[in-house]
mmCIF file of C-alpha atoms and ligand atoms in Angstrom:
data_model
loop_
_atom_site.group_PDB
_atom_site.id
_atom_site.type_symbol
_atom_site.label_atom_id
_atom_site.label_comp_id
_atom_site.label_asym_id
_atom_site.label_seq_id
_atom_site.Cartn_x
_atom_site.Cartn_y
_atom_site.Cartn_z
ATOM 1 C CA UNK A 1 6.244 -34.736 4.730
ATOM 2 C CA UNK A 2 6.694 -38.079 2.901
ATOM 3 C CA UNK A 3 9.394 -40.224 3.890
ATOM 4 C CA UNK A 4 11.440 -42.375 1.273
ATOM 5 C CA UNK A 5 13.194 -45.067 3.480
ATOM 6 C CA UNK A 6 16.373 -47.369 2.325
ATOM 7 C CA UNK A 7 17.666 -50.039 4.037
ATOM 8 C CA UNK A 8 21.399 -48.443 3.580
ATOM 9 C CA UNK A 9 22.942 -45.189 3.274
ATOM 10 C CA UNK A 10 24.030 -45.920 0.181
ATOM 11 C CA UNK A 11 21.124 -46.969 -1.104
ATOM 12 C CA UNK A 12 19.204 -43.825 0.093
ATOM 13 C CA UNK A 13 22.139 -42.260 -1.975
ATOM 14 C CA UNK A 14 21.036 -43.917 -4.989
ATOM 15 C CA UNK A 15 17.282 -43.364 -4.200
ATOM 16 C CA UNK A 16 17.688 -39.572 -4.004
ATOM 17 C CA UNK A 17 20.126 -39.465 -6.933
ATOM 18 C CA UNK A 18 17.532 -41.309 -9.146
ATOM 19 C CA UNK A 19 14.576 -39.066 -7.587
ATOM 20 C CA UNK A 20 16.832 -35.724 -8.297
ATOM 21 C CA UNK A 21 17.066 -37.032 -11.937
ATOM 22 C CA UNK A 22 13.342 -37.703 -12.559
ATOM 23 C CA UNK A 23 13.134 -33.885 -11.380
ATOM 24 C CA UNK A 24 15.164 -32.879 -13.853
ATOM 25 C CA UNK A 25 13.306 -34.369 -16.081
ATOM 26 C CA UNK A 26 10.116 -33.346 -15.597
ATOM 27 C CA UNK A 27 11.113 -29.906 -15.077
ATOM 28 C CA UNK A 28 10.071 -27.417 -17.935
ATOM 29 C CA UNK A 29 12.529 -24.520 -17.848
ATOM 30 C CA UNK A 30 15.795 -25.556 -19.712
ATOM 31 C CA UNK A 31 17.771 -24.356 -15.987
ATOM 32 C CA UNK A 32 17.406 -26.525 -13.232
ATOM 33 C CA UNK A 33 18.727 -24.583 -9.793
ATOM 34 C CA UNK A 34 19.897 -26.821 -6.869
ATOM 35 C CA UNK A 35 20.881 -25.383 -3.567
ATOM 36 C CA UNK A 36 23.428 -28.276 -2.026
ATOM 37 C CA UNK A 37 23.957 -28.805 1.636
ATOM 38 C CA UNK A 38 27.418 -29.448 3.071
ATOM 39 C CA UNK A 39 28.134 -31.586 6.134
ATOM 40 C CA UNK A 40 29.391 -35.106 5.648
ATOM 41 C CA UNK A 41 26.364 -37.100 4.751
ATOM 42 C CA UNK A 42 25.656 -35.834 0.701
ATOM 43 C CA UNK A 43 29.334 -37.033 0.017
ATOM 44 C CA UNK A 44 28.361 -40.606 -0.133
ATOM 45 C CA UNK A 45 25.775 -39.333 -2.731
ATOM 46 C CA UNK A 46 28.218 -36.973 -4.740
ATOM 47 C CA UNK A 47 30.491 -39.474 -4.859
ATOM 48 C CA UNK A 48 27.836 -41.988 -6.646
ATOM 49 C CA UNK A 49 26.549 -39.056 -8.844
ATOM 50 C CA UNK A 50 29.762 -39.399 -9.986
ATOM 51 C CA UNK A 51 30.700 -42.461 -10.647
ATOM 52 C CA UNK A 52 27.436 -44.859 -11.595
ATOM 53 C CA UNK A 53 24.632 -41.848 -12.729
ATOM 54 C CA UNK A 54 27.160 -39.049 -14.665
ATOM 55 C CA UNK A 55 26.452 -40.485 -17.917
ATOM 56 C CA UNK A 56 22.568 -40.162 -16.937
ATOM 57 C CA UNK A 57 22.537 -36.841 -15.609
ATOM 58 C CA UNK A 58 22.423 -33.948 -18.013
ATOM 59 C CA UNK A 59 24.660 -31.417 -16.283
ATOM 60 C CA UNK A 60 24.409 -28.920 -19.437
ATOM 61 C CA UNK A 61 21.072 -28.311 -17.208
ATOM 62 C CA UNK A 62 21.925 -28.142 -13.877
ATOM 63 C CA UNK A 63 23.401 -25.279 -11.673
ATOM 64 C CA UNK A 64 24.422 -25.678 -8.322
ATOM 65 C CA UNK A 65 24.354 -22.558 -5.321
ATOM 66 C CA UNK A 66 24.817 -23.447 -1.865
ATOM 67 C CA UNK A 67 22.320 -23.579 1.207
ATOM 68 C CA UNK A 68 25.078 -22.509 3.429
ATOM 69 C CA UNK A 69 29.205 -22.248 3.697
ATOM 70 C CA UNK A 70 31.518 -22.375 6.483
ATOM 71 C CA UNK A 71 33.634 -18.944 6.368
ATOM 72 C CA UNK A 72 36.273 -20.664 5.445
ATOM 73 C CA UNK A 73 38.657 -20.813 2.216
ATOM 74 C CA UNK A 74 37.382 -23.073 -0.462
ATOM 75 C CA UNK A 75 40.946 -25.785 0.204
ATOM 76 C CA UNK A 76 39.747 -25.553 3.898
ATOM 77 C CA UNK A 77 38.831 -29.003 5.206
ATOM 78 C CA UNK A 78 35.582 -27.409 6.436
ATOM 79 C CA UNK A 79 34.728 -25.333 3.300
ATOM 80 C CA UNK A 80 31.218 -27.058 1.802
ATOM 81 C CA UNK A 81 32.324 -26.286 -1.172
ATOM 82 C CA UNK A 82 35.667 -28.006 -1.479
ATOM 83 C CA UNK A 83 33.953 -30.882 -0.451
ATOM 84 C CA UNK A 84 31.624 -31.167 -3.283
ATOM 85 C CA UNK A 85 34.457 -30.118 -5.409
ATOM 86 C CA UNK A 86 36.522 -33.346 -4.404
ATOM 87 C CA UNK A 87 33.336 -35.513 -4.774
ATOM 88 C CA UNK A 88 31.205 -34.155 -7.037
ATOM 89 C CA UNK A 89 32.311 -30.998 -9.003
ATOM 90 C CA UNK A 90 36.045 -32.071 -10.502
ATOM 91 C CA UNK A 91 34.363 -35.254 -11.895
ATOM 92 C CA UNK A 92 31.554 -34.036 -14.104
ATOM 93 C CA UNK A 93 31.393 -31.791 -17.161
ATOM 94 C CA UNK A 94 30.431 -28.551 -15.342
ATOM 95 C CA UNK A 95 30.841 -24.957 -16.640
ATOM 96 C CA UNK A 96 32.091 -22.507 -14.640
ATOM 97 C CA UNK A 97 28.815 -20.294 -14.457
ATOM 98 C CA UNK A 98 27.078 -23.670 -13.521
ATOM 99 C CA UNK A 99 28.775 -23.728 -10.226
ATOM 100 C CA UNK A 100 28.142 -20.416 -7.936
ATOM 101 C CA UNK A 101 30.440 -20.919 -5.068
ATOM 102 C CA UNK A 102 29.828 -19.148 -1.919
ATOM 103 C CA UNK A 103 32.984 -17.537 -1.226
ATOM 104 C CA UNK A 104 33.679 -18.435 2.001
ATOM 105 C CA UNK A 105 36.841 -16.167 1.981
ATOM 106 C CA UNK A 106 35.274 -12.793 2.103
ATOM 107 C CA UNK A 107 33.843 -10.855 4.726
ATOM 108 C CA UNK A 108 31.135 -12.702 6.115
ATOM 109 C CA UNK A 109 28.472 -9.488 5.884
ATOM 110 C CA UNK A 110 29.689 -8.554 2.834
ATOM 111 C CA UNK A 111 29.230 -11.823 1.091
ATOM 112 C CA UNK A 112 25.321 -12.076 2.616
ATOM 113 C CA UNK A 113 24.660 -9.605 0.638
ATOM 114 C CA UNK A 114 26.466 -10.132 -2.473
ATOM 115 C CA UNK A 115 25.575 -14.230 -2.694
ATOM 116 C CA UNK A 116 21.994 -12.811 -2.629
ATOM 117 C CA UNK A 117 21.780 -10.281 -4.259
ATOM 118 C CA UNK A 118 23.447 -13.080 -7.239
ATOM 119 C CA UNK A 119 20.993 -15.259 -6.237
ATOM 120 C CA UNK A 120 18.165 -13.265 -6.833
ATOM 121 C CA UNK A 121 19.788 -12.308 -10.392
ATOM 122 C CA UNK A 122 19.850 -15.411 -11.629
ATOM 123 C CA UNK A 123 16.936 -17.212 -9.998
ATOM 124 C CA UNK A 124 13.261 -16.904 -10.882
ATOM 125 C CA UNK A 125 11.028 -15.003 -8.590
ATOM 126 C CA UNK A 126 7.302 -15.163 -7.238
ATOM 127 C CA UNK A 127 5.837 -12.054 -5.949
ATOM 128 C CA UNK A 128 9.984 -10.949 -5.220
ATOM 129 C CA UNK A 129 11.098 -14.518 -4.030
ATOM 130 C CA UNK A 130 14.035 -16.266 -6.028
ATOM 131 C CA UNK A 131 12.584 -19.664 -6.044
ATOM 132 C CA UNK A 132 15.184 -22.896 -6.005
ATOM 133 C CA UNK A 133 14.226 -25.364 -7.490
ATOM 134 C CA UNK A 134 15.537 -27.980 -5.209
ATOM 135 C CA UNK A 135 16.880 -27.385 -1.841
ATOM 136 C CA UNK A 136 19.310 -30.415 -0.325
ATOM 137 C CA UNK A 137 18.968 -30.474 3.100
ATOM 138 C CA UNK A 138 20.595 -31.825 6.412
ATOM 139 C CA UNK A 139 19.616 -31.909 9.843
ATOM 140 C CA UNK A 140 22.226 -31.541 12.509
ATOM 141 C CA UNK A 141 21.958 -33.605 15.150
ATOM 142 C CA UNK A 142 20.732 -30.363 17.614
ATOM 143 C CA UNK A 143 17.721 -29.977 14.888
ATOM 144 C CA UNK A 144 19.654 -27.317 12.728
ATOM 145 C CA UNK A 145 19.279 -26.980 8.785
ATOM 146 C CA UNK A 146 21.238 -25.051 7.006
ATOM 147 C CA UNK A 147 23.194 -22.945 9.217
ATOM 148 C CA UNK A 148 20.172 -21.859 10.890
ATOM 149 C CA UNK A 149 20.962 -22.971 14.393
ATOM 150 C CA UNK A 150 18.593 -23.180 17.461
ATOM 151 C CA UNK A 151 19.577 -20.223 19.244
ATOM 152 C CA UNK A 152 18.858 -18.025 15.470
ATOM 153 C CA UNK A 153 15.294 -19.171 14.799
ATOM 154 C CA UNK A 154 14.878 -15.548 13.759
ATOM 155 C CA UNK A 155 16.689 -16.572 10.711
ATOM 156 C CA UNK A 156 13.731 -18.805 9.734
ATOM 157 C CA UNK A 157 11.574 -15.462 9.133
ATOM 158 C CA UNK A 158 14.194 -12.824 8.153
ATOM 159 C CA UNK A 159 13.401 -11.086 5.488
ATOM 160 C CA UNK A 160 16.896 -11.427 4.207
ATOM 161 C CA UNK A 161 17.802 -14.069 1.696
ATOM 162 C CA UNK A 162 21.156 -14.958 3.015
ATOM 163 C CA UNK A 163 22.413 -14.389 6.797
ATOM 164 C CA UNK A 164 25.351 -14.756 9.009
ATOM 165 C CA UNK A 165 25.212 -17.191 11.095
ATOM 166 C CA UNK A 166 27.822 -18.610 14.060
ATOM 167 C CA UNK A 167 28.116 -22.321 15.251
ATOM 168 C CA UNK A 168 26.444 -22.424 18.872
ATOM 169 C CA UNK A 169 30.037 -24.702 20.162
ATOM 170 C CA UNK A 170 32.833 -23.666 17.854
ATOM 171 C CA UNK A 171 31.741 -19.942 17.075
ATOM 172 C CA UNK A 172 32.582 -20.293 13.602
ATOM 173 C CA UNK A 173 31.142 -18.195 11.083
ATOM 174 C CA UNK A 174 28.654 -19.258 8.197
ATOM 175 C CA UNK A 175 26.639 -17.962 5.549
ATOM 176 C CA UNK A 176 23.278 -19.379 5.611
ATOM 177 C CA UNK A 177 20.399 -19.469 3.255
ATOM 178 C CA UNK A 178 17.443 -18.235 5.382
ATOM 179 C CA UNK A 179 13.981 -19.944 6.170
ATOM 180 C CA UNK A 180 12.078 -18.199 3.385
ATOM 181 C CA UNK A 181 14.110 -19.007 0.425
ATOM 182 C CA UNK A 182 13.953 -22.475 1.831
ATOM 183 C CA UNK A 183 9.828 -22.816 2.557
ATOM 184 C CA UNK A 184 9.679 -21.383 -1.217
ATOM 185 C CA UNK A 185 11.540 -23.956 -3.163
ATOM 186 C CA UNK A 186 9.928 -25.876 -5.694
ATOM 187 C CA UNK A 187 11.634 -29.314 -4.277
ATOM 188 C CA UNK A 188 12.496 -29.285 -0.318
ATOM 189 C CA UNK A 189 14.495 -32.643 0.494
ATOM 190 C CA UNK A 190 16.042 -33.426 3.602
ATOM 191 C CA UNK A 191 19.142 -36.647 3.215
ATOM 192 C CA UNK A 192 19.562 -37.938 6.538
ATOM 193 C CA UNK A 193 21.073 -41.620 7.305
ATOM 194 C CA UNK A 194 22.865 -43.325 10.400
ATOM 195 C CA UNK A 195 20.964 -43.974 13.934
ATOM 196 C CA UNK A 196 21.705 -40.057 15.376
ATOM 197 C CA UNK A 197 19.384 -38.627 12.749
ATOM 198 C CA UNK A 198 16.668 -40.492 14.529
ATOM 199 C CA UNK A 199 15.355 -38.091 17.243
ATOM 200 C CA UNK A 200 15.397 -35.348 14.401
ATOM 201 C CA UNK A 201 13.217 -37.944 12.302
ATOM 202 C CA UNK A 202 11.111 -38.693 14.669
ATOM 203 C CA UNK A 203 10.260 -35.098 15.606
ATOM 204 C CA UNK A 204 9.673 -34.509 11.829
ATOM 205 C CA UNK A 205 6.566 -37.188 12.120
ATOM 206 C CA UNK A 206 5.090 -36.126 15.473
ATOM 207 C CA UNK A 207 5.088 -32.487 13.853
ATOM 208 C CA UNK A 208 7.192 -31.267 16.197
ATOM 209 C CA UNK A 209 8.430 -27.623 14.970
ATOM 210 C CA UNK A 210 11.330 -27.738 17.753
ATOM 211 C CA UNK A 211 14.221 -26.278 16.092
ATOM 212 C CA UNK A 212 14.504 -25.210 12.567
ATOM 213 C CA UNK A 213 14.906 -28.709 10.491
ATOM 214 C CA UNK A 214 11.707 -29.494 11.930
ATOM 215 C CA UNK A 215 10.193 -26.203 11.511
ATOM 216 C CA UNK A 216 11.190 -26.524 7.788
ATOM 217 C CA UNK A 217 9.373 -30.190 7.337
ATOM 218 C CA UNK A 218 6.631 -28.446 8.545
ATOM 219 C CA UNK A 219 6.386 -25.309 6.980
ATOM 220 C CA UNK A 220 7.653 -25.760 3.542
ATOM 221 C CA UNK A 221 5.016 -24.778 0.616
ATOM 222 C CA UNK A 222 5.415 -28.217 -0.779
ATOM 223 C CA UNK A 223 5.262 -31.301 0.591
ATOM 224 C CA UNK A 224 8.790 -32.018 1.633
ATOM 225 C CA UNK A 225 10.112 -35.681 1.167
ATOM 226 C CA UNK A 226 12.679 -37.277 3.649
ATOM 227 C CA UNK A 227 15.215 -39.759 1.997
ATOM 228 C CA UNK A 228 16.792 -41.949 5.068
ATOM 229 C CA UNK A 229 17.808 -45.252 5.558
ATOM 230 C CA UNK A 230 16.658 -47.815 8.576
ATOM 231 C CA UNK A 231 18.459 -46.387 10.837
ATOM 232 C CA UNK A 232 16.907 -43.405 10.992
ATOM 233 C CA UNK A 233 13.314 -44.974 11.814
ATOM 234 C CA UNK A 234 15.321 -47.255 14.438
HETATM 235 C C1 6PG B 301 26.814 -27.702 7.160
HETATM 236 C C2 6PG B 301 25.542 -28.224 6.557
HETATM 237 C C3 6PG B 301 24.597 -28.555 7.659
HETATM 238 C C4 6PG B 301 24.466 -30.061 7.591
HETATM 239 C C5 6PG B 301 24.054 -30.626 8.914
HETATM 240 C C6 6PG B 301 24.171 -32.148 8.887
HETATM 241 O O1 6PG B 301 27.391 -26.729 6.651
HETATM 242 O O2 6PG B 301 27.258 -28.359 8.124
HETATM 243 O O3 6PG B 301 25.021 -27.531 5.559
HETATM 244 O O4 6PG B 301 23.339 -27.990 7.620
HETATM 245 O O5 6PG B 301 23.525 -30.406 6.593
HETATM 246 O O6 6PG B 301 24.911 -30.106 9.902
HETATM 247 O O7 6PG B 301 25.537 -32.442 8.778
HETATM 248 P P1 6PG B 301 26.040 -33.963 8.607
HETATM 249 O O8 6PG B 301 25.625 -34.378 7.240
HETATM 250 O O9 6PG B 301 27.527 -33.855 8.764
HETATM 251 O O10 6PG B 301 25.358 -34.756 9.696
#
């Protein structure tokens, strides 16, 4: 795990932006794939992609899928997507094929199975696994990552690609890209800022594999890299 620490939020925004765009970069195939997180902490970054690094990113390259999605309508305040429509997606030149909303709308079973089975359509695959290349992660404050919640760290070793998932305290219902897909990825980065991301951070350097952010850190194929700010490390 190698941590990249800024002394603000926003300037862990602008760190990760800058280290998302050397990626790109580097990165041979003419497709870059990037599984985005919801949550409230990337909108600080969206919103910057936006504004001060559009004109540097080329978005002709990019396509975005989702690591998980409330059940929820896309103009629901909760939906993942709608949030990185308002901050990222409405204010940079995107096709629509670049964008592969989960749709939050349908049955939750029913669109498991179809978001990966389009997934694995569109992604390359090693010995049968689509492989992202970058997973955006966040850690919940009880050690989740994606959707994949404490009491489901079954869905770290499923075999399926996408699950259903349920929030431990308000029951609701998620689609959640599953421990596999994640450990696979090419790029596994977890963006975590403000002072009650530090016990998650902190069991991320003891190696603790208590609950499934952690399990991730430790697991992934890669080396996963950690962009916080100071008040993370405390
Ligand atoms: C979600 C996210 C989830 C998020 C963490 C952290 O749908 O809520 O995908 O995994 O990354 O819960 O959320 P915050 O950024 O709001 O702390």
């Amino acid at each position: 795990m190698k941590p990249n620490i800024f002394p603000t939020a926003e300037a862990t925004a602008r760190g990760l932006i800058e280290h998302i765009l050397r990626l790109v970069s580097f990165h041979q195939r003419p497709t870059f794939t990037i599984a985005l997180s919801g949550g409230s902490t990337p909108a600080l970054m969206f919103d910057l992609w936006a504004s001060d690094y559009a004109d540097q990113t080329p978005w002709e390259r990019l396509r975005f899928y989702w690591v998980d999605e409330r059940c929820v309508p896309p103009t629901d305040a909760e939906s993942n997507y709608g949030m990185t429509h308002r901050h990222l997606l409405s204010r940079v030149p995107l096709a629509e094929e670049q964008v592969r909303r989960i749709w939050g709308e349908n049955t939750p079973e029913e669109e498991a199975e179809r978001y990966a089975a389009l997934v694995r359509s569109e992604l390359h695959a090693v010995e049968g696994m689509p492989i992202f290349d970058l997973v955006l992660l966040g850690a919940g404050d009880d050690g989740h990552t994606s959707s994949i919640f404490p009491d489901r760290e079954d869905l770290l070793t499923t075999d399926s690609l996408y699950a259903v998932a349920e929030h431990p305290v308000t029951r609701q219902q998620r689609i959640a890209l599953t421990g596999a897909p994640i450990i696979h990825a090419q790029n596994v980065i977890f963006l975590m800022t403000g002072a009650a991301k530090a016990p998650i951070y902190n069991d991320f350097l003891q190696g603790h594999t208590n609950g499934p952010a952690a399990y991730i850190a430790h697991h992934a194929l890669y080396e996963v890299e950690v962009f916080a700010d100071e008040a993370v490390i405390g």
